[in-house]
CSV table of C-alpha atoms in Angstrom, one decimal:
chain,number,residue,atom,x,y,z
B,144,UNK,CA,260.7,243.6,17.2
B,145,UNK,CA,260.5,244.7,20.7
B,146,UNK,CA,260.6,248.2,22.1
B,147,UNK,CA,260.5,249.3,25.7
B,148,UNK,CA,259.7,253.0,26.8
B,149,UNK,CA,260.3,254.3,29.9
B,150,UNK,CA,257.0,253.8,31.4
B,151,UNK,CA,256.4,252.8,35.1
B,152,UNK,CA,253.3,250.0,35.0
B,153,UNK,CA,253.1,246.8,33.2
B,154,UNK,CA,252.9,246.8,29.6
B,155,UNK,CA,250.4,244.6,27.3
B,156,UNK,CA,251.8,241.3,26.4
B,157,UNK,CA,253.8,240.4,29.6
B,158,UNK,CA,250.8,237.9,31.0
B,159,UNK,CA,248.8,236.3,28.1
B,160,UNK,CA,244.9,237.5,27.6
B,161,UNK,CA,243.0,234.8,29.8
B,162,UNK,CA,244.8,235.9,32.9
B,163,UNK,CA,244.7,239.7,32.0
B,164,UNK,CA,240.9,239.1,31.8
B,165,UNK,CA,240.5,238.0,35.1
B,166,UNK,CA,242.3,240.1,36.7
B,167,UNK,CA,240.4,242.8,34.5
B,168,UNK,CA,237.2,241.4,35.6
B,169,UNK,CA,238.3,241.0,39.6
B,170,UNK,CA,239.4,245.1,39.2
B,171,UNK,CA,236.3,246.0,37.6
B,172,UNK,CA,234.0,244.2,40.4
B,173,UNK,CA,236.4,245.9,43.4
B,174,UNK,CA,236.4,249.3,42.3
B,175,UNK,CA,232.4,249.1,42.0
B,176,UNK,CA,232.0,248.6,45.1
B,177,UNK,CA,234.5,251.2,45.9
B,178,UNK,CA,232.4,253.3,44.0
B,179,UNK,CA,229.5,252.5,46.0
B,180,UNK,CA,231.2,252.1,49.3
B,181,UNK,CA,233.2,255.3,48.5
B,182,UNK,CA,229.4,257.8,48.7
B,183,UNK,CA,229.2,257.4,52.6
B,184,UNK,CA,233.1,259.0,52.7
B,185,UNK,CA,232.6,261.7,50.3
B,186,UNK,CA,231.0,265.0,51.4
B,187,UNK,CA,231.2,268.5,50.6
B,188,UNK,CA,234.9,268.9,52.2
B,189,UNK,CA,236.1,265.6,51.5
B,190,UNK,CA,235.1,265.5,47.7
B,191,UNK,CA,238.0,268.1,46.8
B,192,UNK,CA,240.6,267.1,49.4
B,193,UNK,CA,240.1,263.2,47.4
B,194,UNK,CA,240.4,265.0,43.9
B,195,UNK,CA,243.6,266.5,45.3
B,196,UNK,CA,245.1,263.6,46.5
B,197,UNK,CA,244.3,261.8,43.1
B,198,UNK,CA,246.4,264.4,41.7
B,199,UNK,CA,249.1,264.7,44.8
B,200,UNK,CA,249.7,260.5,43.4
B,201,UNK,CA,249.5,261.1,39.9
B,202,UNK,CA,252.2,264.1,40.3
B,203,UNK,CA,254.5,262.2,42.9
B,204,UNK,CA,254.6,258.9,40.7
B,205,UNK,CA,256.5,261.0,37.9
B,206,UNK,CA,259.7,261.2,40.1
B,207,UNK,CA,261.3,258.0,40.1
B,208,UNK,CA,264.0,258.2,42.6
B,209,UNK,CA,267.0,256.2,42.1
B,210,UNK,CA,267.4,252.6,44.7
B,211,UNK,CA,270.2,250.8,43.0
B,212,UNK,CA,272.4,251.7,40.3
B,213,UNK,CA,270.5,251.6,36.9
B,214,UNK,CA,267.5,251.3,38.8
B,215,UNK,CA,264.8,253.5,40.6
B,216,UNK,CA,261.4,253.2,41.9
B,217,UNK,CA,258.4,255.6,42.4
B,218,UNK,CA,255.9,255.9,44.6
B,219,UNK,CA,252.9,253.7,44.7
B,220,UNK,CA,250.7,255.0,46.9
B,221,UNK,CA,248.1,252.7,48.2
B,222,UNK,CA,249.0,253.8,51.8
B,223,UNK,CA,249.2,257.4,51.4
B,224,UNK,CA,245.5,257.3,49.9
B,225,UNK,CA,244.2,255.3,52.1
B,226,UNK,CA,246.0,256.8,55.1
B,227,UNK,CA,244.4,260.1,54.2
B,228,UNK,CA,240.7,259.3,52.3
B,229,UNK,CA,240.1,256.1,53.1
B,230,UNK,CA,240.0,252.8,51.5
B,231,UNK,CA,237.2,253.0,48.9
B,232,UNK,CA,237.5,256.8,48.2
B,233,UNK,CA,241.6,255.5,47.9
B,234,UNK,CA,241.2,252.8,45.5
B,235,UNK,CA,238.9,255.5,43.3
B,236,UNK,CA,242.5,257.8,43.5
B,237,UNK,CA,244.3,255.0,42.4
B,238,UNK,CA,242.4,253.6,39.6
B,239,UNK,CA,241.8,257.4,38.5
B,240,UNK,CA,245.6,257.8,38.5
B,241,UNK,CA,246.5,254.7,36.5
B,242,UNK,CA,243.5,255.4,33.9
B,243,UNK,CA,244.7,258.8,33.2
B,244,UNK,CA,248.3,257.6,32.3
B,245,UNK,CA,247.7,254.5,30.2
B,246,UNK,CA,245.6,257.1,28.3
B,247,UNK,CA,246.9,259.9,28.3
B,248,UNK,CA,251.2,258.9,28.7
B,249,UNK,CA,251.0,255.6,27.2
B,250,UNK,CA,252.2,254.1,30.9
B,251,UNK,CA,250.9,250.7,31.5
B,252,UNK,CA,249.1,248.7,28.8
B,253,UNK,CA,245.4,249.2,28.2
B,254,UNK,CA,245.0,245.1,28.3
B,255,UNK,CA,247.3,245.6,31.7
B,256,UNK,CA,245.2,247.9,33.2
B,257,UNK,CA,243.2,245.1,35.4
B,258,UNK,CA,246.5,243.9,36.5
B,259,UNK,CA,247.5,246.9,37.3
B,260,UNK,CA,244.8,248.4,39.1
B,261,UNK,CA,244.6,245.2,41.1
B,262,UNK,CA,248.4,245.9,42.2
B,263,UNK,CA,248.1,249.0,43.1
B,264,UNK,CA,244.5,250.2,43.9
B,265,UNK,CA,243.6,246.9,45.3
B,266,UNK,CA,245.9,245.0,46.8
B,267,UNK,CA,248.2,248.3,47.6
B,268,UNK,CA,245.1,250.6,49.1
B,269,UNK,CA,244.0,247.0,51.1
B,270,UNK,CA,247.0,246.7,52.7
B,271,UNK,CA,248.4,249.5,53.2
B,272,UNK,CA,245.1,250.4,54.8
B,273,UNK,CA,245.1,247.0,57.0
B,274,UNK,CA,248.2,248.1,58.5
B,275,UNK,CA,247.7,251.4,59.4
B,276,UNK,CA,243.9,250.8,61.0
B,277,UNK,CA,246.0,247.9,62.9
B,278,UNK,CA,248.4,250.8,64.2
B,279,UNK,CA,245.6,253.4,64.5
B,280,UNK,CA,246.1,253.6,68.4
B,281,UNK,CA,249.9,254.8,67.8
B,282,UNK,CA,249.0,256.7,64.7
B,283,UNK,CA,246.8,258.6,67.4
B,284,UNK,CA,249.0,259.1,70.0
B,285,UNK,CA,251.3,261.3,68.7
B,286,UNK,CA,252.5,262.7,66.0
B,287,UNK,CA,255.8,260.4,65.5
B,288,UNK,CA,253.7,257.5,66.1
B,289,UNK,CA,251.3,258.6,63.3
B,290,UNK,CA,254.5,259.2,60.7
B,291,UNK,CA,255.7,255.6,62.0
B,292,UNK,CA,252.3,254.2,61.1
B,293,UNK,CA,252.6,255.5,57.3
B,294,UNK,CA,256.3,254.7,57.2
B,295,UNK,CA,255.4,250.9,58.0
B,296,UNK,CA,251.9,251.1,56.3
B,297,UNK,CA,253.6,252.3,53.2
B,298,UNK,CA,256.3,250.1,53.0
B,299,UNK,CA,254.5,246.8,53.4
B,300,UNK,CA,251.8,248.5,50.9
B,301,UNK,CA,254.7,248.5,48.3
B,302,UNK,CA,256.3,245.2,48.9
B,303,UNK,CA,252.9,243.2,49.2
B,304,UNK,CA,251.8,245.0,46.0
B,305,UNK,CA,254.9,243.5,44.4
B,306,UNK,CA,253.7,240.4,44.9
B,307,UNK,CA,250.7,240.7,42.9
B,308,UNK,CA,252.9,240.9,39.7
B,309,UNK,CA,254.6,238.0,40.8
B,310,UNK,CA,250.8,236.0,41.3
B,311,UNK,CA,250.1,237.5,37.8
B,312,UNK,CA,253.3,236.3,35.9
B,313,UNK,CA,253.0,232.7,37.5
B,314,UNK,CA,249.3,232.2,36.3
B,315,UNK,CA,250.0,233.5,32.6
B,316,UNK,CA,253.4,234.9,32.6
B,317,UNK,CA,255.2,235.4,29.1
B,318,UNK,CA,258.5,233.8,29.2
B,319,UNK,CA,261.5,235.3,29.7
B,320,UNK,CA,262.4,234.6,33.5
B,321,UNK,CA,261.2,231.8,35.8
B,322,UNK,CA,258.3,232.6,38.7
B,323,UNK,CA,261.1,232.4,41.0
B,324,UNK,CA,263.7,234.4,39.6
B,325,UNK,CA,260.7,237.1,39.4
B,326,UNK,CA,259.6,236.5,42.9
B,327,UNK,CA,263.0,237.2,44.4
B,328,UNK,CA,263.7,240.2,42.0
B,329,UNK,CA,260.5,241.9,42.5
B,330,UNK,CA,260.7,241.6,46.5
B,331,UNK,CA,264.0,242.9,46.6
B,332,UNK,CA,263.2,245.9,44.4
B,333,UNK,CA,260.1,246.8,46.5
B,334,UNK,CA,262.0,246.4,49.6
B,335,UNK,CA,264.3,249.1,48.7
B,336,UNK,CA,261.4,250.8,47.0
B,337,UNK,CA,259.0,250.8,49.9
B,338,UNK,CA,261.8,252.9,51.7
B,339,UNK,CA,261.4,255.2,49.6
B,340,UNK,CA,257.2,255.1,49.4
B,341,UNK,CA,257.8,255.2,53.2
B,342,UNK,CA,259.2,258.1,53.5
B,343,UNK,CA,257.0,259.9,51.2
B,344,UNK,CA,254.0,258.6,52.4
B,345,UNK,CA,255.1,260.0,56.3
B,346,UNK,CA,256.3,263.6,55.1
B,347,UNK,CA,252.9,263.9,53.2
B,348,UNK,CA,250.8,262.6,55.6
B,349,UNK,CA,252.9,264.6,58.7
B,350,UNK,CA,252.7,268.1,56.9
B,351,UNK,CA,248.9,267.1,55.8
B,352,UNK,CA,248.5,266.4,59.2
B,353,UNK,CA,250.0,269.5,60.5
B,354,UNK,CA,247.8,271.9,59.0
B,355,UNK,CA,244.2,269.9,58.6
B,356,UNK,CA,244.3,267.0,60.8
B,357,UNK,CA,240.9,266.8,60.4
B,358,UNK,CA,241.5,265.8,56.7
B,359,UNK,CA,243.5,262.5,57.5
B,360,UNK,CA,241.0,259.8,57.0
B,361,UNK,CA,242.7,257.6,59.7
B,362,UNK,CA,242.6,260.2,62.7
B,363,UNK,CA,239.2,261.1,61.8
B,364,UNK,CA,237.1,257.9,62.0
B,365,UNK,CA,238.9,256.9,65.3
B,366,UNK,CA,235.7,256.7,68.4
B,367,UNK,CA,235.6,260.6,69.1
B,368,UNK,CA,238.0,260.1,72.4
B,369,UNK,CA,240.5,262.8,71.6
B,370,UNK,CA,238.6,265.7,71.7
B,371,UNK,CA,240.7,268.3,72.8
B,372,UNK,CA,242.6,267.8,69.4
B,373,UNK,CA,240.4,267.9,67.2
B,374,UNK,CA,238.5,271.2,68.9
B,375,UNK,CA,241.7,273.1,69.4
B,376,UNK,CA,242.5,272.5,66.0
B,377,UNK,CA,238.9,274.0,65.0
B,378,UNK,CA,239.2,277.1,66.8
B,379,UNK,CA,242.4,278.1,65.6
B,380,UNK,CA,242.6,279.8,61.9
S,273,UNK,CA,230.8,277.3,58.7
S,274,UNK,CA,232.1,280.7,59.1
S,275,UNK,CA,233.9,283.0,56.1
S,276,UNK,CA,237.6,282.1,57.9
S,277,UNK,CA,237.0,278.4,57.7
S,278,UNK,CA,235.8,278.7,54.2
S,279,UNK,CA,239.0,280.6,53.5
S,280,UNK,CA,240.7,278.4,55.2
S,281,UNK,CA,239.5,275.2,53.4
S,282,UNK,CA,240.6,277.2,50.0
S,283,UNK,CA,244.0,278.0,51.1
S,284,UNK,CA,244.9,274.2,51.9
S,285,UNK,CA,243.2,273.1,48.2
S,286,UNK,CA,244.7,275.5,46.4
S,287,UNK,CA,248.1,274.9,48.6
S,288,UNK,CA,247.8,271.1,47.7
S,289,UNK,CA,247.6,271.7,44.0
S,290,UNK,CA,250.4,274.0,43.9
S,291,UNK,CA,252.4,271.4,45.1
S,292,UNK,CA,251.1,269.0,42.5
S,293,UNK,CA,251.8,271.2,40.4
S,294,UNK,CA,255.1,271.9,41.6
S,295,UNK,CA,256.2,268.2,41.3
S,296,UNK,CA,254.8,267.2,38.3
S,297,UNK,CA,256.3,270.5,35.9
S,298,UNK,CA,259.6,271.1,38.0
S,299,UNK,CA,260.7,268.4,40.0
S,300,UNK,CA,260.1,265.6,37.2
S,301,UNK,CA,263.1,267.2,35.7
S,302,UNK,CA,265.4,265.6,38.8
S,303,UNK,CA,263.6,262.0,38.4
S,304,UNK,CA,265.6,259.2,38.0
S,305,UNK,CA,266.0,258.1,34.0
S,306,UNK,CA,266.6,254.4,35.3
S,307,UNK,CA,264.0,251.6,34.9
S,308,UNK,CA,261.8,251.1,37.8
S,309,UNK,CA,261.7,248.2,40.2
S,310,UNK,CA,259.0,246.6,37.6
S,311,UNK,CA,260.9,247.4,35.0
S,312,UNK,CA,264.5,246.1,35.7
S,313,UNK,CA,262.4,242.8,37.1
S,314,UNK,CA,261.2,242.3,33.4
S,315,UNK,CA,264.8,243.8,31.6
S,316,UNK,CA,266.5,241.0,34.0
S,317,UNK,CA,268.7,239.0,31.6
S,318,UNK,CA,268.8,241.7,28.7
S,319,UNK,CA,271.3,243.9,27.3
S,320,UNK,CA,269.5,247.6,26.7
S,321,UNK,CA,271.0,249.0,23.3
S,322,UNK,CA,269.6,252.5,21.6
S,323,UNK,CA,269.2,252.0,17.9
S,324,UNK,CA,267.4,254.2,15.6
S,325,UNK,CA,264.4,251.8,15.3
S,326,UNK,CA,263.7,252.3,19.3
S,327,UNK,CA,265.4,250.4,22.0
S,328,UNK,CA,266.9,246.8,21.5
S,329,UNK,CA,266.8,244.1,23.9
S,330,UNK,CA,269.7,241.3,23.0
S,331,UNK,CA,269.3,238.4,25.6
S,332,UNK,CA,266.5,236.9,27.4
S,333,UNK,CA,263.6,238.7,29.7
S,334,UNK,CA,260.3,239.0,29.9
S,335,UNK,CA,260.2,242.9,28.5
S,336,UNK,CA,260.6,241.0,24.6
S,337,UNK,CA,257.1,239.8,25.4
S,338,UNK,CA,255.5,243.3,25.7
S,339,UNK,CA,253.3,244.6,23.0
S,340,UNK,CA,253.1,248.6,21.4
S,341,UNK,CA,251.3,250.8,23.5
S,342,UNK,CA,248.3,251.2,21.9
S,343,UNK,CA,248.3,254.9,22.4
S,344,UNK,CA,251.9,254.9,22.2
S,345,UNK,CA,252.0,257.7,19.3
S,346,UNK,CA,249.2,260.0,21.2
S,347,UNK,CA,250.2,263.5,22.1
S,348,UNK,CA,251.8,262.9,25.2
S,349,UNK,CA,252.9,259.5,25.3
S,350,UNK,CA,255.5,258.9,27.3
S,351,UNK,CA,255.7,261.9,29.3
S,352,UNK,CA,256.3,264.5,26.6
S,353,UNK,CA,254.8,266.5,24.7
S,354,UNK,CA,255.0,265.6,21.0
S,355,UNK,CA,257.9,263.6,21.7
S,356,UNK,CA,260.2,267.0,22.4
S,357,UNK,CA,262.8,266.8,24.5
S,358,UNK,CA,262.5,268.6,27.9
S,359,UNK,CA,258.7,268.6,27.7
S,360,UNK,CA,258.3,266.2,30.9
S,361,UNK,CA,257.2,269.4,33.3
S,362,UNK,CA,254.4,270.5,30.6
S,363,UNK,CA,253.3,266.9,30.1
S,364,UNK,CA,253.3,266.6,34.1
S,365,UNK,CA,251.2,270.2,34.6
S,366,UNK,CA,248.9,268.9,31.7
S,367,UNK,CA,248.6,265.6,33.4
S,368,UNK,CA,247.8,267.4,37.1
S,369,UNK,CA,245.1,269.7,35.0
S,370,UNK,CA,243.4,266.8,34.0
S,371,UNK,CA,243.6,264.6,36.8
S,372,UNK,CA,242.0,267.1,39.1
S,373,UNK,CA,239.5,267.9,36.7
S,374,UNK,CA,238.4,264.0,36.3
S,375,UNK,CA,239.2,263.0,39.8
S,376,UNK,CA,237.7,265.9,41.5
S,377,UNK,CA,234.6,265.9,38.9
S,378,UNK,CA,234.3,262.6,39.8
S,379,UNK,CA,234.7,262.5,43.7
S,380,UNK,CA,232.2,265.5,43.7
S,381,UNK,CA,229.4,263.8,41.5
S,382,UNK,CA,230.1,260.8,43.7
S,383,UNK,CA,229.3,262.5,47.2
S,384,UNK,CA,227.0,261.0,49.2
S,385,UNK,CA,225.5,263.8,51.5
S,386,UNK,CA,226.3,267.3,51.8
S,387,UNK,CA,227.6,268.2,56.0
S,388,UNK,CA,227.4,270.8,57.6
S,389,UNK,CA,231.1,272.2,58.8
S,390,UNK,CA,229.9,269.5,61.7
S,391,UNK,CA,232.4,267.0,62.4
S,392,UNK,CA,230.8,263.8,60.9
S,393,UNK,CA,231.5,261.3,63.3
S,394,UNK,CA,232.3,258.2,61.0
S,395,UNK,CA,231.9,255.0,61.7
S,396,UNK,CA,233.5,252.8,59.5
C-alpha cells in the first residue's frame, strides 16, 4: 500500500534509516553552530526582521508555480535568507521553516527531516550565500547588479541543493530509479526551478532593499565604504 | 533612536507580515496542484491513479518506497484544515501565525546584544 500526498519535501522511507541518521546527525551539529554563530547577527532590529523572513519562506514555499506540464516547483530559499540575514541567522529560517511543516502539515517526513534540512538549510543557505558574498562588489554597486547577484545566487542555491537528494539517494536510496536517472531528473527540474527561486529571490530582495536597505544582510556587512547610501537612507523617513 | 524611526521600523514588520500573510491565505489558492520538482523525480516511472483508498502508484519509482506521515492525520496535514476542501488559505494564515511566533520567539531569545539605532559595523 503506498500513498503519496501532495507535500513538497522528502517523505520517510525514500533513503533507508542508517543514511537518514547521518544526515540527521550532520543537520543537527550545523544548525548548532548556526545557533551559536547566529547571537553575534541578532540584535534588537535584526531579531524581528529574521522572524519575518522565517515566515516570508514558510508563506512563499506554499505556491508552487508550474515549470513543466504536470509539474511545478517552489521556492527554496536558501539564498533569499541568506541574502537578507545572513548565513547562520538563514539556516535558523530554514530549519524553522521545515520543522514547522513536517509538524504541523505533515510535509516532509519526520525521519527525513535531517535530509531535508541539510538540502535546504545547509547546503542551500551555504551556497547560495557563497555566491552572493563572491558577487558582493556588484550586489553593491547598484541596484541591478544587487538583483543580478540574488538572481544567480538563487538559482545555483536551488540546483546545487538538488544535488544533495541525489548524494542522499545514492548512499541509501530505496529502489525505484537508478542514481543516474535521479541525477539527471533532479538537475533538470531545479534548473527550471531555480528560475523561478531566481526571480523570487530578486523581487524580494529589490523591494526589501528599496525601503530598508539597511536590513539586507549582504549590503550591510560590506567595509563601511559607501557611506553616502547608507546615511541618506537614515535621514530620510 | 528617534519616535519616526521606531515608527518606521514598525511599518516595514508589520508591512512584511501582511505580505506573508497575503501569500499564504490568498495567493495559495493560485498554486500549482502539480507535483514538485522532488516529487515528479521520485513519481518518475509511475502511473498516478485516485482511488478511494488514497492515491495509487502502478509502475516503478521511488515514491512506493515512502512511508505514512507520521502526523499525517493531524489537524492540518496537508495544507488544510480538517481535510476540508478550500481550507489551504486558513491552513497558510495558521501556519504564518505560528511561524512568526516560534521564529520570532526564537530569534529574539537568541540575540546576542541589544544596539543602539547605531549602525553596527559587522565584520563577518
Amino acid at each position: 500500500m503506498t500513498t503519496t500526498d501532495v507535500a513538497m519535501h522528502m517523505s520517510d522511507g525514500i533513503v533507508n534509516a542508517p543514511t537518514s541518521l547521518i544526515f540527521g546527525v550532520i543537520s543537527v551539529l550545523f544548525v548548532g553552530l548556526a545557533a551559536v554563530r547566529a547571537r553575534a547577527d541578532l540584535d534588537d532590529r535584526t531579531a524581528p526582521m529574521a522572524g519575518l523572513v522565517t515566515t516570508f519562506v514558510f508563506a512563499v514555499q506554499m505556491i508552487n508555480f508550474p515549470i513543466l506540464p504536470g509539474a511545478s516547483g517552489h521556492l527554496l530559499g536558501g539564498a533569499l535568507v541568506a541574502i537578507l540575514v545572513g548565513p547562520w541567522v538563514g539556516t535558523l529560517c530554514i530549519t524553522i521553516v521545515l520543522v514547522v511543516q513536517a509538524l504541523l502539515f505533515a510535509d516532509g517526513g519526520l525521519t527525513a527531516l535531517g535530509t531535508n534540512v541539510f538540502n535546504m538549510a545547509i547546503i542551500g543557505v551555504v551556497v547560495g550565500w557563497a555566491v552572493a558574498r563572491a558577487m558582493r562588489g556588484l550586489a553593491r554597486r547598484s541596484r541591478g547588479g544587487l538583483l543580478a547577484t540574488a538572481f544567480v545566487a538563487a538559482f545555483v542555491n536551488t540546483v546545487v541543493a538538488s544535488l544533495g537528494f541525489v548524494l542522499e539517494y545514492a548512499i541509501g536510496g530505496a529502489a525505484g530509479a537508478t542514481t543516474g536517472t535521479v541525477f539527471v531528473l533532479m538537475v533538470g527540474f531545479h534548473a527550471l526551478i531555480g528560475i523561478g527561486e531566481g526571480v523570487i529571490t530578486a523581487a524580494t530582495v529589490g523591494a526589501v532593499a528599496a525601503v530598508r536597505p539597511d536590513l539586507v544582510h549582504l549590503l550591510r556587512t560590506a567595509p563601511r565604504v559607501e557611506q553616502p547610501v547608507a546615511r541618506g537612507e537614515g535621514t530620510q523617513a | 533612536m528617534s519616535r519616526s524611526d521606531t515608527r518606521r521600523r514598525y511599518r516595514f514588520l508589520i508591512g512584511f507580515l501582511l505580505v506573508a500573510l497575503v501569500i499564504a491565505g490568498g495567493v495559495s489558492y493560485l498554486a500549482s496542484s502539480s507535483p514538485d520538482g522532488l516529487d515528479s523525480v521520485t513519481l518518475h516511472g509511475c502511473q498516478v491513479s485516485e482511488t478511494s483508498a488514497g492515491e495509487q502508484l502502478d509502475g516503478t519509482c521511488i515514491a512506493q518506497n515512502a512511508t505514512e506521515h507520521a502526523t499525517a492525520s493531524g489537524p492540518l496535514a496537508d495544507y488544510s484544515v480538517g481535510g476540508a476542501e478550500h481550507s489551504v488559505g486558513i491552513a497558510g494564515i495558521l501556519g504564518v501565525i505560528v511561524t512568526v511566533l516560534v521564529a520570532g520567539g526564537l530569534f529574539w531569545l537568541l540575540r546576542g546584544r541589544s544596539t543602539s539605532d547605531a549602525a553596527t559595523p559587522d565584520d563577518d
